[in-house]
Amino acid sequence: MKLFSELISTIEITNKTNAKIDALVQYFKTAPDKDKLWLIALFTGKRPSRPVKTTLMKEWCMELTQLPEWLFLESYSTVGDLGETLALLLPEPTHQLDLSLNEWMTELKALKPKSDEDKKAFVLEAWTGLDQQERLIFNKLIGGSFRIGVSKKTLVNALAKLTNIDANQLMHSIIGNWDINSISFEELIHGKHINYDNSKPYPFCLAYALEKKLTELGETNDWIVEQKWDGIRGQIVKRNNEIYIWSRGEELVTKQFPELVEAFSNFKDDFVIDGEILAMKNNDVLLFNDLQKRLNRKNVTKKLLEEVPVGFKAYDILEFNGDDIREQPFENRRKRLETLFNSVALPEHVKLSFIVDFKRWEDLHDIRNNSRAINSEGLMLKQKKSPYHTGRKKGDWWKWKVDPLTIDAVMIYAQKGSGRRSSKYTDYTFAVKKDDALVTVAKAYSGLTDKEITEISQWVNKNAIERFGPVRTVKPELVFEIAFEGIALSNRHKSGVALRFPRIARWRRDKPASEIDTIETVKQLITAP
Amino acid sequence: MSKENQLIKFTKKGIYCPQGKFYLDPWFPVEYAIISHGHADHARWGMKRYLCTDDSKAILQHRLGTDINIKSISYNNSKTINGVKVSFHPAGHVIGSAQIRLEYKGYVVVFSGDYKTQPDFITQPFEPVKCHTFITESTFGLPIYKWKSEKALQDELQSWVKTNQENNRTSVFFGYSLGKAQRLMSLLDGCDDIYVHRAIHNLNNTISGSGIQLPETKLWSADLDKKTIQNKIIIAPPALLGSRMLKRVPNVATAVCSGWMQIRGNRRWQSVDAGFVVSDHADWDGLISAVKATGAEQVYVTHGSQAVFSKYLNEIGIKADELVTEYGDEALAKAEKETENIVTE
């Protein structure tokens, strides 16, 4: 496991994607075939299920170290990662085990059905035979994911660099159905088990934020305006009776959205369509927060399908019955798309993204301002003659998002982050005034610079009221401007409101806590739908 | 008044000895300050009189001004102040660092300052001192902190430098000018030419001037030819991280050296190429063995994990209380930067 251990050390210390890619390439050049396959499996979520419960591992570690539980937990809350805490607390190894990644994974798979006694003997033998870094990796192999900033995309880019195979094809290959015992590394990356011609997507056409006055765009007649729906961009590829769904991150997400696959099988024609994947119920678009419950799931349960149904709004068509039509003007492509959608009966959660009806540019201001009420992020302005560009190009497509809402709130709790952020207080809870007391309105953990986070962490250390455990109650002193995309009444929140996408807009060093907003002023931001 | 109360009192200006009429490492200006070591959170400006170890004297003068009123004594020798017997004992933290022992009418208090129990190649090793009351630091007061031996550390650092050289990279280590820098010099001695930042260079001259031998180093200045420092070793204060001066180093590989590097999250936070666990403080086992060796009936736990460490001491049958002070890593980072007036251009 030495090679794998070194790879992980190299990857986790750097924040440069290229350095990560180089380290991966190096690993692929030197590691045994099966180990390479395991690495791909582990980094793409194809893990075998956890053979040993974390509670047991914690128990055995406490038994071995003779530490009281509170001290174990205190250590855990400082480290922020259980596998790492165990690795740091355990005593020095007494012997040396040298197994390959494949050998470890095979042993762990075999461990699953065994008794707790057998499991304990195996884990203790491993713990006492591995050094600190290897032990950490062993603990990670048992269950947790490797949160070290290697996305599927990074992995694919490394494989592409190694083999010169097209990255999207590699993505399809590694995500496709394959079994570690019946495929070789060469076969896997050359896509022996898939038919890439059927799944091949196009690069997405992306828009810049509007940076001029509407009137400077010229004639309103030359433009088509749509809502900027707030879900995830997706390409639906249908060829030879097979359907593939690609996300903007160029990941294959077909399995996550069975209702879309079902809906698109209604079509007779072949095509590649660009559109937005959204959480939808009864024709209404739900919040992105709802959609998130459906993302990156290994299994999509029936219950989840009912709770958060997913729909699709089509923006564009890039390929029709085998012909690449991206160079045609947008207005023609749109007509093609409309004809296609009118050709079959579709369930109501799959539809065209409607075109905004307007005469003069100034009409758009009100429409944009009302976007929030239908859970849209704002407007998209598209030049009628525009081709479907590769990537981001200025001029033909503009996005015109609504301004975020903001409030001033005071920090009342701080919690340490995880991974890279585990040493700092990065997750904060904010409150506004309610009569003479404070009431929690939002949690946020983004929007500050590393420098500000460091400064706030030091302040938290000095001003914490609670001293044990992961959460620090702090003196209500630091004021922040919180920006968010929407606000709704909610009886699940003590404050009575739920904010959507709250994040820190800026640290209001100039404001004392006495000048924060009240819950009444916050509620006034709610616009009746 | 109990004997302990005659010897130490915790005040807003720092730890005070009413009988002796002096303070230990005070954080506000006072008449008479006894200083454990030269770090800026312990040795501050504005005291009318200073007393420290012989090895710290030149460092304090270098940092606080040659015009300060300062006297020194050697380790394990004593001086009686208003009937209180005061002596310094090696703390193993940085060059010149000491625990301060106070004795009055047979009652003994020891203030640890900062200390490290594991011996290294350059600092006078820590010596446990028997006492009734022990005031201990607790910077790394959690069982996750366990340090490697100095030899293992030396191998680790030197092999990193060698790998860098094979890849045509210049190794830059970050550590405080006082303590960490000299420790790194001793760990890397003989590996290749060591260049040090001017702040460290000046401090090294001061230390050598007072008769302490240091490994050989060269001054790293902005006008050095790139070819000269290519593939060599540079030691710089943490303030240089991300600086313009650092950007001029060819093919740089950076490493932060600190006890905090024990945790992966901390290593990754720094955005450097490597993080080495090199600490000037005691690890968990070191803290416990030090406390036990004093035989103290009362322990006060200061800067760091005081809540956790004092709770643990009480659980293993040693009476301990928390003590809030103005010392510690964060105070040090801020104060060191101001004291050194470091040029990063």
PDB file of N, CA, C and O in Angstrom, chain A residues 337-389:
ATOM      1  N   LEU A 337     -36.655  22.310 -31.980  1.00  0.00           N
ATOM      2  CA  LEU A 337     -36.942  21.793 -30.634  1.00  0.00           C
ATOM      3  C   LEU A 337     -38.452  21.776 -30.375  1.00  0.00           C
ATOM      4  O   LEU A 337     -38.989  20.806 -29.842  1.00  0.00           O
ATOM      5  N   GLU A 338     -39.126  22.872 -30.791  1.00  0.00           N
ATOM      6  CA  GLU A 338     -40.577  22.952 -30.580  1.00  0.00           C
ATOM      7  C   GLU A 338     -41.302  21.857 -31.370  1.00  0.00           C
ATOM      8  O   GLU A 338     -42.191  21.181 -30.837  1.00  0.00           O
ATOM      9  N   THR A 339     -40.899  21.677 -32.629  1.00  0.00           N
ATOM     10  CA  THR A 339     -41.519  20.635 -33.457  1.00  0.00           C
ATOM     11  C   THR A 339     -41.325  19.269 -32.805  1.00  0.00           C
ATOM     12  O   THR A 339     -42.256  18.467 -32.717  1.00  0.00           O
ATOM     13  N   LEU A 340     -40.110  19.048 -32.343  1.00  0.00           N
ATOM     14  CA  LEU A 340     -39.803  17.770 -31.702  1.00  0.00           C
ATOM     15  C   LEU A 340     -40.692  17.547 -30.475  1.00  0.00           C
ATOM     16  O   LEU A 340     -41.271  16.470 -30.303  1.00  0.00           O
ATOM     17  N   PHE A 341     -40.816  18.579 -29.659  1.00  0.00           N
ATOM     18  CA  PHE A 341     -41.593  18.425 -28.425  1.00  0.00           C
ATOM     19  C   PHE A 341     -43.083  18.295 -28.702  1.00  0.00           C
ATOM     20  O   PHE A 341     -43.832  17.759 -27.890  1.00  0.00           O
ATOM     21  N   ASN A 342     -43.523  18.820 -29.856  1.00  0.00           N
ATOM     22  CA  ASN A 342     -44.935  18.684 -30.197  1.00  0.00           C
ATOM     23  C   ASN A 342     -45.235  17.338 -30.854  1.00  0.00           C
ATOM     24  O   ASN A 342     -46.388  16.986 -31.053  1.00  0.00           O
ATOM     25  N   SER A 343     -44.152  16.597 -31.191  1.00  0.00           N
ATOM     26  CA  SER A 343     -44.349  15.361 -31.936  1.00  0.00           C
ATOM     27  C   SER A 343     -44.809  14.203 -31.058  1.00  0.00           C
ATOM     28  O   SER A 343     -45.297  13.205 -31.551  1.00  0.00           O
ATOM     29  N   VAL A 344     -44.620  14.322 -29.773  1.00  0.00           N
ATOM     30  CA  VAL A 344     -45.045  13.225 -28.871  1.00  0.00           C
ATOM     31  C   VAL A 344     -45.775  13.785 -27.661  1.00  0.00           C
ATOM     32  O   VAL A 344     -45.607  14.959 -27.302  1.00  0.00           O
ATOM     33  N   ALA A 345     -46.542  12.928 -27.043  1.00  0.00           N
ATOM     34  CA  ALA A 345     -47.184  13.304 -25.786  1.00  0.00           C
ATOM     35  C   ALA A 345     -46.165  13.107 -24.677  1.00  0.00           C
ATOM     36  O   ALA A 345     -45.581  12.039 -24.555  1.00  0.00           O
ATOM     37  N   LEU A 346     -45.930  14.172 -23.912  1.00  0.00           N
ATOM     38  CA  LEU A 346     -44.928  14.104 -22.863  1.00  0.00           C
ATOM     39  C   LEU A 346     -45.557  14.296 -21.495  1.00  0.00           C
ATOM     40  O   LEU A 346     -46.561  14.992 -21.368  1.00  0.00           O
ATOM     41  N   PRO A 347     -44.964  13.661 -20.481  1.00  0.00           N
ATOM     42  CA  PRO A 347     -45.454  13.936 -19.124  1.00  0.00           C
ATOM     43  C   PRO A 347     -45.222  15.402 -18.769  1.00  0.00           C
ATOM     44  O   PRO A 347     -44.338  16.035 -19.350  1.00  0.00           O
ATOM     45  N   GLU A 348     -45.999  15.918 -17.824  1.00  0.00           N
ATOM     46  CA  GLU A 348     -45.948  17.371 -17.617  1.00  0.00           C
ATOM     47  C   GLU A 348     -44.638  17.876 -16.998  1.00  0.00           C
ATOM     48  O   GLU A 348     -44.359  19.070 -17.048  1.00  0.00           O
ATOM     49  N   HIS A 349     -43.816  16.981 -16.462  1.00  0.00           N
ATOM     50  CA  HIS A 349     -42.558  17.469 -15.876  1.00  0.00           C
ATOM     51  C   HIS A 349     -41.441  17.633 -16.905  1.00  0.00           C
ATOM     52  O   HIS A 349     -40.348  18.047 -16.570  1.00  0.00           O
ATOM     53  N   VAL A 350     -41.712  17.286 -18.153  1.00  0.00           N
ATOM     54  CA  VAL A 350     -40.706  17.530 -19.196  1.00  0.00           C
ATOM     55  C   VAL A 350     -41.294  18.482 -20.219  1.00  0.00           C
ATOM     56  O   VAL A 350     -42.302  18.180 -20.850  1.00  0.00           O
ATOM     57  N   LYS A 351     -40.719  19.664 -20.326  1.00  0.00           N
ATOM     58  CA  LYS A 351     -41.283  20.626 -21.275  1.00  0.00           C
ATOM     59  C   LYS A 351     -40.233  21.596 -21.798  1.00  0.00           C
ATOM     60  O   LYS A 351     -39.085  21.612 -21.352  1.00  0.00           O
ATOM     61  N   LEU A 352     -40.668  22.390 -22.761  1.00  0.00           N
ATOM     62  CA  LEU A 352     -39.803  23.444 -23.281  1.00  0.00           C
ATOM     63  C   LEU A 352     -39.675  24.542 -22.241  1.00  0.00           C
ATOM     64  O   LEU A 352     -40.616  24.805 -21.497  1.00  0.00           O
ATOM     65  N   SER A 353     -38.531  25.190 -22.227  1.00  0.00           N
ATOM     66  CA  SER A 353     -38.407  26.383 -21.407  1.00  0.00           C
ATOM     67  C   SER A 353     -39.155  27.484 -22.162  1.00  0.00           C
ATOM     68  O   SER A 353     -38.872  27.735 -23.329  1.00  0.00           O
ATOM     69  N   PHE A 354     -40.149  28.116 -21.493  1.00  0.00           N
ATOM     70  CA  PHE A 354     -40.985  29.058 -22.261  1.00  0.00           C
ATOM     71  C   PHE A 354     -40.225  30.335 -22.603  1.00  0.00           C
ATOM     72  O   PHE A 354     -39.283  30.726 -21.922  1.00  0.00           O
ATOM     73  N   ILE A 355     -40.672  30.974 -23.667  1.00  0.00           N
ATOM     74  CA  ILE A 355     -40.026  32.209 -24.109  1.00  0.00           C
ATOM     75  C   ILE A 355     -40.761  33.394 -23.510  1.00  0.00           C
ATOM     76  O   ILE A 355     -41.994  33.439 -23.494  1.00  0.00           O
ATOM     77  N   VAL A 356     -39.980  34.324 -22.985  1.00  0.00           N
ATOM     78  CA  VAL A 356     -40.565  35.485 -22.308  1.00  0.00           C
ATOM     79  C   VAL A 356     -41.099  36.450 -23.369  1.00  0.00           C
ATOM     80  O   VAL A 356     -40.397  36.804 -24.322  1.00  0.00           O
ATOM     81  N   ASP A 357     -42.340  36.855 -23.177  1.00  0.00           N
ATOM     82  CA  ASP A 357     -42.999  37.735 -24.127  1.00  0.00           C
ATOM     83  C   ASP A 357     -42.728  39.186 -23.708  1.00  0.00           C
ATOM     84  O   ASP A 357     -43.081  39.583 -22.598  1.00  0.00           O
ATOM     85  N   PHE A 358     -42.090  39.957 -24.577  1.00  0.00           N
ATOM     86  CA  PHE A 358     -41.857  41.373 -24.229  1.00  0.00           C
ATOM     87  C   PHE A 358     -41.742  42.214 -25.501  1.00  0.00           C
ATOM     88  O   PHE A 358     -41.409  41.715 -26.573  1.00  0.00           O
ATOM     89  N   LYS A 359     -42.068  43.522 -25.364  1.00  0.00           N
ATOM     90  CA  LYS A 359     -42.019  44.406 -26.528  1.00  0.00           C
ATOM     91  C   LYS A 359     -40.803  45.322 -26.447  1.00  0.00           C
ATOM     92  O   LYS A 359     -40.010  45.431 -27.366  1.00  0.00           O
ATOM     93  N   ARG A 360     -40.704  46.010 -25.277  1.00  0.00           N
ATOM     94  CA  ARG A 360     -39.620  46.985 -25.116  1.00  0.00           C
ATOM     95  C   ARG A 360     -38.651  46.465 -24.055  1.00  0.00           C
ATOM     96  O   ARG A 360     -39.057  45.728 -23.147  1.00  0.00           O
ATOM     97  N   TRP A 361     -37.401  46.889 -24.154  1.00  0.00           N
ATOM     98  CA  TRP A 361     -36.401  46.433 -23.195  1.00  0.00           C
ATOM     99  C   TRP A 361     -36.831  46.695 -21.763  1.00  0.00           C
ATOM    100  O   TRP A 361     -36.634  45.865 -20.880  1.00  0.00           O
ATOM    101  N   GLU A 362     -37.463  47.884 -21.527  1.00  0.00           N
ATOM    102  CA  GLU A 362     -37.797  48.223 -20.134  1.00  0.00           C
ATOM    103  C   GLU A 362     -38.824  47.268 -19.525  1.00  0.00           C
ATOM    104  O   GLU A 362     -38.928  47.139 -18.320  1.00  0.00           O
ATOM    105  N   ASP A 363     -39.576  46.547 -20.412  1.00  0.00           N
ATOM    106  CA  ASP A 363     -40.536  45.572 -19.874  1.00  0.00           C
ATOM    107  C   ASP A 363     -39.834  44.470 -19.076  1.00  0.00           C
ATOM    108  O   ASP A 363     -40.422  43.848 -18.195  1.00  0.00           O
ATOM    109  N   LEU A 364     -38.573  44.235 -19.425  1.00  0.00           N
ATOM    110  CA  LEU A 364     -37.863  43.105 -18.826  1.00  0.00           C
ATOM    111  C   LEU A 364     -37.531  43.299 -17.343  1.00  0.00           C
ATOM    112  O   LEU A 364     -37.374  42.332 -16.605  1.00  0.00           O
ATOM    113  N   HIS A 365     -37.450  44.593 -16.941  1.00  0.00           N
ATOM    114  CA  HIS A 365     -37.071  44.844 -15.539  1.00  0.00           C
ATOM    115  C   HIS A 365     -38.043  44.194 -14.562  1.00  0.00           C
ATOM    116  O   HIS A 365     -37.636  43.509 -13.623  1.00  0.00           O
ATOM    117  N   ASP A 366     -39.328  44.400 -14.803  1.00  0.00           N
ATOM    118  CA  ASP A 366     -40.337  43.829 -13.909  1.00  0.00           C
ATOM    119  C   ASP A 366     -40.319  42.303 -13.964  1.00  0.00           C
ATOM    120  O   ASP A 366     -40.429  41.637 -12.930  1.00  0.00           O
ATOM    121  N   ILE A 367     -40.164  41.794 -15.189  1.00  0.00           N
ATOM    122  CA  ILE A 367     -40.183  40.330 -15.346  1.00  0.00           C
ATOM    123  C   ILE A 367     -39.002  39.720 -14.587  1.00  0.00           C
ATOM    124  O   ILE A 367     -39.148  38.727 -13.877  1.00  0.00           O
ATOM    125  N   ARG A 368     -37.848  40.373 -14.700  1.00  0.00           N
ATOM    126  CA  ARG A 368     -36.668  39.889 -13.993  1.00  0.00           C
ATOM    127  C   ARG A 368     -36.890  39.936 -12.486  1.00  0.00           C
ATOM    128  O   ARG A 368     -36.600  38.974 -11.769  1.00  0.00           O
ATOM    129  N   ASN A 369     -37.448  41.057 -12.036  1.00  0.00           N
ATOM    130  CA  ASN A 369     -37.645  41.197 -10.590  1.00  0.00           C
ATOM    131  C   ASN A 369     -38.638  40.180 -10.029  1.00  0.00           C
ATOM    132  O   ASN A 369     -38.598  39.865  -8.854  1.00  0.00           O
ATOM    133  N   ASN A 370     -39.531  39.693 -10.893  1.00  0.00           N
ATOM    134  CA  ASN A 370     -40.508  38.705 -10.424  1.00  0.00           C
ATOM    135  C   ASN A 370     -40.012  37.271 -10.545  1.00  0.00           C
ATOM    136  O   ASN A 370     -40.713  36.334 -10.173  1.00  0.00           O
ATOM    137  N   SER A 371     -38.801  37.108 -11.100  1.00  0.00           N
ATOM    138  CA  SER A 371     -38.284  35.757 -11.342  1.00  0.00           C
ATOM    139  C   SER A 371     -38.297  34.906 -10.079  1.00  0.00           C
ATOM    140  O   SER A 371     -38.624  33.731 -10.102  1.00  0.00           O
ATOM    141  N   ARG A 372     -37.937  35.554  -8.978  1.00  0.00           N
ATOM    142  CA  ARG A 372     -37.787  34.823  -7.727  1.00  0.00           C
ATOM    143  C   ARG A 372     -39.082  34.094  -7.354  1.00  0.00           C
ATOM    144  O   ARG A 372     -39.044  33.013  -6.791  1.00  0.00           O
ATOM    145  N   ALA A 373     -40.198  34.694  -7.665  1.00  0.00           N
ATOM    146  CA  ALA A 373     -41.492  34.115  -7.290  1.00  0.00           C
ATOM    147  C   ALA A 373     -41.726  32.773  -7.975  1.00  0.00           C
ATOM    148  O   ALA A 373     -42.468  31.933  -7.462  1.00  0.00           O
ATOM    149  N   ILE A 374     -41.117  32.550  -9.148  1.00  0.00           N
ATOM    150  CA  ILE A 374     -41.301  31.244  -9.809  1.00  0.00           C
ATOM    151  C   ILE A 374     -40.026  30.402  -9.700  1.00  0.00           C
ATOM    152  O   ILE A 374     -39.799  29.470 -10.477  1.00  0.00           O
ATOM    153  N   ASN A 375     -39.182  30.736  -8.712  1.00  0.00           N
ATOM    154  CA  ASN A 375     -37.931  30.010  -8.476  1.00  0.00           C
ATOM    155  C   ASN A 375     -37.010  29.999  -9.697  1.00  0.00           C
ATOM    156  O   ASN A 375     -36.400  28.988 -10.025  1.00  0.00           O
ATOM    157  N   SER A 376     -36.932  31.149 -10.338  1.00  0.00           N
ATOM    158  CA  SER A 376     -35.963  31.303 -11.420  1.00  0.00           C
ATOM    159  C   SER A 376     -34.907  32.283 -10.923  1.00  0.00           C
ATOM    160  O   SER A 376     -35.155  33.103 -10.046  1.00  0.00           O
ATOM    161  N   GLU A 377     -33.701  32.160 -11.477  1.00  0.00           N
ATOM    162  CA  GLU A 377     -32.578  32.983 -11.015  1.00  0.00           C
ATOM    163  C   GLU A 377     -32.511  34.332 -11.704  1.00  0.00           C
ATOM    164  O   GLU A 377     -31.645  35.136 -11.400  1.00  0.00           O
ATOM    165  N   GLY A 378     -33.373  34.515 -12.728  1.00  0.00           N
ATOM    166  CA  GLY A 378     -33.302  35.740 -13.505  1.00  0.00           C
ATOM    167  C   GLY A 378     -33.585  35.414 -14.961  1.00  0.00           C
ATOM    168  O   GLY A 378     -34.357  34.496 -15.253  1.00  0.00           O
ATOM    169  N   LEU A 379     -32.951  36.151 -15.867  1.00  0.00           N
ATOM    170  CA  LEU A 379     -33.257  35.963 -17.283  1.00  0.00           C
ATOM    171  C   LEU A 379     -32.014  35.580 -18.083  1.00  0.00           C
ATOM    172  O   LEU A 379     -30.891  35.894 -17.701  1.00  0.00           O
ATOM    173  N   MET A 380     -32.279  34.907 -19.214  1.00  0.00           N
ATOM    174  CA  MET A 380     -31.243  34.605 -20.193  1.00  0.00           C
ATOM    175  C   MET A 380     -31.596  35.346 -21.474  1.00  0.00           C
ATOM    176  O   MET A 380     -32.732  35.252 -21.948  1.00  0.00           O
ATOM    177  N   LEU A 381     -30.641  36.071 -22.023  1.00  0.00           N
ATOM    178  CA  LEU A 381     -30.877  36.802 -23.263  1.00  0.00           C
ATOM    179  C   LEU A 381     -30.045  36.132 -24.354  1.00  0.00           C
ATOM    180  O   LEU A 381     -28.825  36.017 -24.218  1.00  0.00           O
ATOM    181  N   LYS A 382     -30.718  35.679 -25.410  1.00  0.00           N
ATOM    182  CA  LYS A 382     -29.980  34.964 -26.466  1.00  0.00           C
ATOM    183  C   LYS A 382     -30.237  35.594 -27.821  1.00  0.00           C
ATOM    184  O   LYS A 382     -31.378  35.770 -28.221  1.00  0.00           O
ATOM    185  N   GLN A 383     -29.175  35.901 -28.513  1.00  0.00           N
ATOM    186  CA  GLN A 383     -29.225  36.444 -29.863  1.00  0.00           C
ATOM    187  C   GLN A 383     -29.840  35.383 -30.804  1.00  0.00           C
ATOM    188  O   GLN A 383     -29.410  34.239 -30.811  1.00  0.00           O
ATOM    189  N   LYS A 384     -30.856  35.804 -31.561  1.00  0.00           N
ATOM    190  CA  LYS A 384     -31.580  34.838 -32.405  1.00  0.00           C
ATOM    191  C   LYS A 384     -30.671  34.128 -33.414  1.00  0.00           C
ATOM    192  O   LYS A 384     -30.894  32.988 -33.779  1.00  0.00           O
ATOM    193  N   LYS A 385     -29.646  34.861 -33.895  1.00  0.00           N
ATOM    194  CA  LYS A 385     -28.790  34.282 -34.949  1.00  0.00           C
ATOM    195  C   LYS A 385     -27.626  33.455 -34.374  1.00  0.00           C
ATOM    196  O   LYS A 385     -26.795  32.950 -35.132  1.00  0.00           O
ATOM    197  N   SER A 386     -27.548  33.357 -33.042  1.00  0.00           N
ATOM    198  CA  SER A 386     -26.333  32.778 -32.458  1.00  0.00           C
ATOM    199  C   SER A 386     -26.220  31.274 -32.688  1.00  0.00           C
ATOM    200  O   SER A 386     -27.201  30.543 -32.580  1.00  0.00           O
ATOM    201  N   PRO A 387     -24.988  30.824 -33.009  1.00  0.00           N
ATOM    202  CA  PRO A 387     -24.762  29.376 -33.042  1.00  0.00           C
ATOM    203  C   PRO A 387     -24.644  28.861 -31.606  1.00  0.00           C
ATOM    204  O   PRO A 387     -24.608  29.655 -30.670  1.00  0.00           O
ATOM    205  N   TYR A 388     -24.594  27.550 -31.455  1.00  0.00           N
ATOM    206  CA  TYR A 388     -24.345  26.985 -30.125  1.00  0.00           C
ATOM    207  C   TYR A 388     -22.838  26.904 -29.952  1.00  0.00           C
ATOM    208  O   TYR A 388     -22.175  26.008 -30.462  1.00  0.00           O
ATOM    209  N   HIS A 389     -22.300  27.913 -29.243  1.00  0.00           N
ATOM    210  CA  HIS A 389     -20.850  28.026 -29.131  1.00  0.00           C
ATOM    211  C   HIS A 389     -20.260  26.913 -28.262  1.00  0.00           C
ATOM    212  O   HIS A 389     -20.948  26.336 -27.436  1.00  0.00           O
TER     213      HIS A 389
END
